[in-house]
Amino acid sequence: MSISVQRRGLMLVLSSPSGAGKSTISRALLADDPELSMSVSVTTRKPRPGEVDGKDYFFISVAEHERMVRDNELLEHAKVFDNLYGTPRAYVQKVLSSGKDILFDIDWQGTQKLTAGTREDVVTIFILPPSHDELDRRLRARAQDSDEVVRGRMARAADEMSHFAEYDYVVINTEIEKSIAQVRTILAAERLRRTRQPGLVDFVNQLRGGRSPNR
Ligand code: 5GP
């Protein structure tokens, strides 16, 4: 028997320095969870090889980004490295109002802005690499960016990681399968929070034989 109790959608934020494994974890979560979809950000940076417009990002011009900010179409926006990023508001609202969850791959600045607005609907996870050497290796292995970009990311990884204490959960990504399982566990537990299940009042009422739950 499957019982469905109406619940509120949540916003699951994953942040990490580049190269800590965040994208792999996101992909694994999205692949087998129909209740979860990805917030696709806008960015003014150029697509990397293999990136698809509308799937990885919406690649837009600086002028278009400015227009979206002006017209209040972005839930949050930030400058990361030398590029502008932002979270389109409309999609997030649509998903949440249908009782589904939404996954964000955004940096600490975006996370601060999201939590400032709607704290109770946001769950934040910071992913850390297992060691400095491993982070260094993973950044170089990526090799899609120029040396200058890689150097810039190395320098900023330390900065990004200094924000770990602003997050609800921290996962150290030593083994990717284990990290994926840990993030799934966090999501499963957060979905069961009583405050995220407004349908419980009716459900318990039925269990009690149709009486008002306060009686
Ligand atoms: P990349 O250019 O490597 O895809 O992303 C660079 C950084 O920008 C990552 O830390 C990523 O989490 C962050 N980022 C991507 N989209 C957004 C967004 O919409 N808002 C904010 N604040 N950060 C974002």
Tab-separated table of C-alpha atoms and ligand atoms in Angstrom:
chain	number	residue	atom	x	y	z
A	1	MET	CA	0.000	0.000	0.000
A	2	SER	CA	1.418	3.385	-0.851
A	3	ILE	CA	0.340	6.366	1.208
A	4	SER	CA	1.020	9.856	0.013
A	5	VAL	CA	0.873	12.703	2.489
A	6	GLN	CA	1.013	16.163	0.971
A	7	ARG	CA	4.354	17.868	1.639
A	8	ARG	CA	6.201	21.089	0.888
A	9	GLY	CA	9.079	20.984	-1.550
A	10	LEU	CA	12.529	21.839	-0.255
A	11	MET	CA	15.543	23.542	-1.758
A	12	LEU	CA	18.657	21.398	-1.496
A	13	VAL	CA	21.840	23.399	-1.944
A	14	LEU	CA	25.171	21.741	-2.725
A	15	SER	CA	28.255	23.932	-2.566
A	16	SER	CA	31.949	23.091	-2.735
A	17	PRO	CA	35.161	24.332	-4.221
A	18	SER	CA	35.513	23.282	-7.884
A	19	GLY	CA	36.828	19.737	-8.101
A	20	ALA	CA	35.324	18.367	-4.884
A	21	GLY	CA	32.880	16.106	-6.733
A	22	LYS	CA	29.710	18.148	-6.475
A	23	SER	CA	28.606	17.680	-10.090
A	24	THR	CA	29.010	13.897	-9.903
A	25	ILE	CA	26.926	13.790	-6.732
A	26	SER	CA	24.236	16.027	-8.302
A	27	ARG	CA	24.013	13.849	-11.405
A	28	ALA	CA	23.646	10.673	-9.341
A	29	LEU	CA	20.860	12.177	-7.223
A	30	LEU	CA	18.941	13.465	-10.223
A	31	ALA	CA	19.248	10.200	-12.153
A	32	ASP	CA	17.086	8.134	-9.830
A	33	ASP	CA	14.878	10.561	-7.953
A	34	PRO	CA	11.729	11.712	-9.766
A	35	GLU	CA	10.892	14.071	-6.865
A	36	LEU	CA	14.070	16.075	-7.461
A	37	SER	CA	14.984	18.392	-10.313
A	38	MET	CA	17.832	20.764	-10.968
A	39	SER	CA	17.735	24.531	-10.927
A	40	VAL	CA	19.499	25.520	-14.147
A	41	SER	CA	21.368	28.777	-13.594
A	42	VAL	CA	22.070	31.533	-16.072
A	43	THR	CA	25.698	32.453	-16.622
A	44	THR	CA	27.655	34.905	-18.718
A	45	ARG	CA	30.643	32.552	-19.009
A	46	LYS	CA	31.345	30.652	-22.227
A	47	PRO	CA	30.179	27.022	-22.444
A	48	ARG	CA	32.859	24.377	-21.819
A	49	PRO	CA	33.156	21.519	-24.315
A	50	GLY	CA	30.200	19.181	-23.855
A	51	GLU	CA	28.033	21.658	-21.957
A	52	VAL	CA	24.521	22.029	-23.291
A	53	ASP	CA	22.577	25.301	-23.262
A	54	GLY	CA	19.438	24.893	-21.164
A	55	LYS	CA	20.760	21.780	-19.410
A	56	ASP	CA	24.037	22.749	-17.746
A	57	TYR	CA	23.339	26.467	-17.829
A	58	PHE	CA	21.438	29.037	-19.811
A	59	PHE	CA	24.342	30.849	-21.461
A	60	ILE	CA	23.426	34.502	-21.712
A	61	SER	CA	25.026	37.893	-22.388
A	62	VAL	CA	25.938	40.421	-19.714
A	63	ALA	CA	23.162	42.681	-21.043
A	64	GLU	CA	20.582	39.891	-20.657
A	65	HIS	CA	21.837	39.163	-17.129
A	66	GLU	CA	21.446	42.839	-16.255
A	67	ARG	CA	17.933	42.834	-17.670
A	68	MET	CA	16.968	39.764	-15.613
A	69	VAL	CA	18.292	41.411	-12.441
A	70	ARG	CA	16.394	44.601	-13.262
A	71	ASP	CA	13.145	42.722	-13.916
A	72	ASN	CA	13.516	40.715	-10.679
A	73	GLU	CA	13.639	37.423	-12.606
A	74	LEU	CA	16.528	36.043	-10.523
A	75	LEU	CA	16.063	34.591	-7.054
A	76	GLU	CA	19.715	35.317	-6.338
A	77	HIS	CA	22.697	36.346	-8.418
A	78	ALA	CA	26.410	36.667	-7.848
A	79	LYS	CA	29.722	37.296	-9.528
A	80	VAL	CA	31.893	34.165	-9.312
A	81	PHE	CA	35.418	34.390	-10.709
A	82	ASP	CA	34.924	36.944	-13.466
A	83	ASN	CA	31.498	35.796	-14.559
A	84	LEU	CA	27.933	36.532	-13.566
A	85	TYR	CA	25.597	33.769	-12.410
A	86	GLY	CA	21.996	33.703	-11.296
A	87	THR	CA	19.077	31.455	-10.369
A	88	PRO	CA	15.907	31.990	-12.436
A	89	ARG	CA	13.014	32.511	-10.046
A	90	ALA	CA	10.069	31.173	-12.068
A	91	TYR	CA	11.201	27.539	-12.335
A	92	VAL	CA	11.996	27.298	-8.623
A	93	GLN	CA	8.563	28.605	-7.698
A	94	LYS	CA	6.854	26.171	-10.069
A	95	VAL	CA	8.666	23.127	-8.654
A	96	LEU	CA	8.182	24.080	-5.009
A	97	SER	CA	4.499	24.778	-5.426
A	98	SER	CA	4.028	21.287	-6.898
A	99	GLY	CA	5.488	19.767	-3.694
A	100	LYS	CA	8.709	18.635	-5.368
A	101	ASP	CA	12.296	19.392	-4.416
A	102	ILE	CA	14.883	21.392	-6.248
A	103	LEU	CA	18.647	20.994	-6.292
A	104	PHE	CA	21.001	23.974	-6.514
A	105	ASP	CA	24.664	23.978	-7.452
A	106	ILE	CA	25.521	27.476	-6.288
A	107	ASP	CA	28.345	29.105	-4.374
A	108	TRP	CA	28.357	30.435	-0.801
A	109	GLN	CA	27.136	33.871	-1.873
A	110	GLY	CA	24.031	32.416	-3.510
A	111	THR	CA	23.472	30.145	-0.511
A	112	GLN	CA	23.525	33.109	1.882
A	113	LYS	CA	20.964	34.928	-0.256
A	114	LEU	CA	18.662	31.901	-0.521
A	115	THR	CA	18.733	31.180	3.202
A	116	ALA	CA	18.182	34.855	4.025
A	117	GLY	CA	14.955	34.755	2.028
A	118	THR	CA	13.374	31.388	2.873
A	119	ARG	CA	15.350	29.657	5.612
A	120	GLU	CA	12.845	26.961	6.507
A	121	ASP	CA	12.637	25.626	2.947
A	122	VAL	CA	16.402	25.460	2.396
A	123	VAL	CA	18.756	22.588	3.300
A	124	THR	CA	22.435	23.253	2.666
A	125	ILE	CA	25.290	20.780	2.211
A	126	PHE	CA	28.951	21.632	1.772
A	127	ILE	CA	31.132	19.075	-0.026
A	128	LEU	CA	34.818	19.013	0.920
A	129	PRO	CA	37.618	17.231	-0.924
A	130	PRO	CA	39.482	14.595	1.153
A	131	SER	CA	42.851	16.389	1.072
A	132	HIS	CA	44.692	19.344	-0.405
A	133	ASP	CA	46.671	17.077	-2.753
A	134	GLU	CA	43.538	15.377	-4.018
A	135	LEU	CA	41.847	18.723	-4.702
A	136	ASP	CA	44.920	19.813	-6.630
A	137	ARG	CA	44.905	16.578	-8.637
A	138	ARG	CA	41.182	16.762	-9.429
A	139	LEU	CA	41.424	20.362	-10.605
A	140	ARG	CA	44.255	19.514	-12.967
A	141	ALA	CA	42.609	16.316	-14.199
A	142	ARG	CA	39.654	18.369	-15.346
A	143	ALA	CA	41.906	20.049	-17.920
A	144	GLN	CA	39.067	21.719	-19.766
A	145	ASP	CA	40.091	25.155	-18.645
A	146	SER	CA	43.216	27.108	-19.400
A	147	ASP	CA	46.122	27.056	-16.893
A	148	GLU	CA	45.212	30.539	-15.827
A	149	VAL	CA	41.642	29.504	-14.985
A	150	VAL	CA	42.904	26.443	-13.054
A	151	ARG	CA	45.302	28.641	-11.053
A	152	GLY	CA	42.477	31.054	-10.297
A	153	ARG	CA	40.299	28.195	-9.049
A	154	MET	CA	43.060	26.825	-6.835
A	155	ALA	CA	43.443	30.195	-5.208
A	156	ARG	CA	39.722	30.563	-4.674
A	157	ALA	CA	39.106	27.040	-3.385
A	158	ALA	CA	40.626	28.064	-0.056
A	159	ASP	CA	38.299	31.051	0.072
A	160	GLU	CA	35.218	28.988	-0.785
A	161	MET	CA	36.066	26.386	1.867
A	162	SER	CA	36.290	29.044	4.569
A	163	HIS	CA	32.467	29.200	4.368
A	164	PHE	CA	31.852	25.561	5.340
A	165	ALA	CA	30.545	26.544	8.787
A	166	GLU	CA	27.576	28.378	7.234
A	167	TYR	CA	26.139	25.049	6.004
A	168	ASP	CA	23.747	22.616	7.716
A	169	TYR	CA	25.719	19.508	6.681
A	170	VAL	CA	29.275	18.783	5.568
A	171	VAL	CA	30.241	15.741	3.495
A	172	ILE	CA	33.911	14.867	2.956
A	173	ASN	CA	34.070	13.285	-0.465
A	174	THR	CA	36.613	10.510	-0.040
A	175	GLU	CA	34.669	7.849	-1.931
A	176	ILE	CA	32.089	9.091	-4.384
A	177	GLU	CA	29.584	6.245	-3.820
A	178	LYS	CA	29.669	6.813	-0.074
A	179	SER	CA	29.208	10.567	-0.499
A	180	ILE	CA	26.237	10.030	-2.807
A	181	ALA	CA	24.668	7.727	-0.206
A	182	GLN	CA	25.267	10.310	2.525
A	183	VAL	CA	23.624	13.101	0.539
A	184	ARG	CA	20.664	10.816	-0.249
A	185	THR	CA	20.324	10.088	3.477
A	186	ILE	CA	20.256	13.801	4.316
A	187	LEU	CA	17.586	14.405	1.674
A	188	ALA	CA	15.479	11.471	2.881
A	189	ALA	CA	15.593	12.687	6.490
A	190	GLU	CA	14.850	16.313	5.601
A	191	ARG	CA	11.806	15.244	3.568
A	192	LEU	CA	10.402	13.586	6.681
A	193	ARG	CA	10.546	16.705	8.843
A	194	ARG	CA	7.122	17.198	10.347
A	195	THR	CA	7.007	20.848	9.277
A	196	ARG	CA	7.470	19.803	5.645
A	197	GLN	CA	4.412	17.556	5.733
A	198	PRO	CA	1.332	19.766	6.080
A	199	GLY	CA	-0.795	16.814	4.899
A	200	LEU	CA	-0.131	15.063	8.227
A	201	VAL	CA	-2.962	16.898	9.962
A	202	ASP	CA	-5.554	15.349	7.626
A	203	PHE	CA	-3.800	12.000	7.642
A	204	VAL	CA	-3.741	11.734	11.429
A	205	ASN	CA	-7.299	12.963	11.536
A	206	GLN	CA	-8.310	10.044	9.311
A	207	LEU	CA	-6.309	7.622	11.438
A	208	ARG	CA	-8.231	8.818	14.457
A	209	GLY	CA	-11.513	8.005	12.812
A	210	GLY	CA	-12.382	11.360	11.335
A	211	ARG	CA	-12.064	13.343	14.557
A	212	SER	CA	-10.341	16.726	14.661
A	213	PRO	CA	-6.672	16.139	15.619
A	214	ASN	CA	-7.000	18.642	18.478
A	215	ARG	CA	-9.817	16.896	20.262
B	1	5GP	P1	31.271	26.829	-12.995
B	1	5GP	O1	31.554	28.023	-13.842
B	1	5GP	O2	32.500	26.021	-12.679
B	1	5GP	O3	30.160	25.982	-13.548
B	1	5GP	O4	30.728	27.372	-11.591
B	1	5GP	C1	31.526	28.241	-10.842
B	1	5GP	C2	30.847	28.482	-9.498
B	1	5GP	O5	29.623	29.208	-9.675
B	1	5GP	C3	30.471	27.213	-8.735
B	1	5GP	O6	30.898	27.376	-7.387
B	1	5GP	C4	28.982	27.179	-8.815
B	1	5GP	O7	28.437	26.543	-7.673
B	1	5GP	C5	28.630	28.650	-8.855
B	1	5GP	N1	27.308	28.902	-9.447
B	1	5GP	C6	26.728	28.294	-10.504
B	1	5GP	N2	25.505	28.788	-10.728
B	1	5GP	C7	25.282	29.735	-9.784
B	1	5GP	C8	24.180	30.594	-9.471
B	1	5GP	O8	23.124	30.604	-10.112
B	1	5GP	N3	24.344	31.420	-8.408
B	1	5GP	C9	25.478	31.443	-7.653
B	1	5GP	N4	25.520	32.267	-6.628
B	1	5GP	N5	26.534	30.655	-7.912
B	1	5GP	C10	26.440	29.814	-8.961
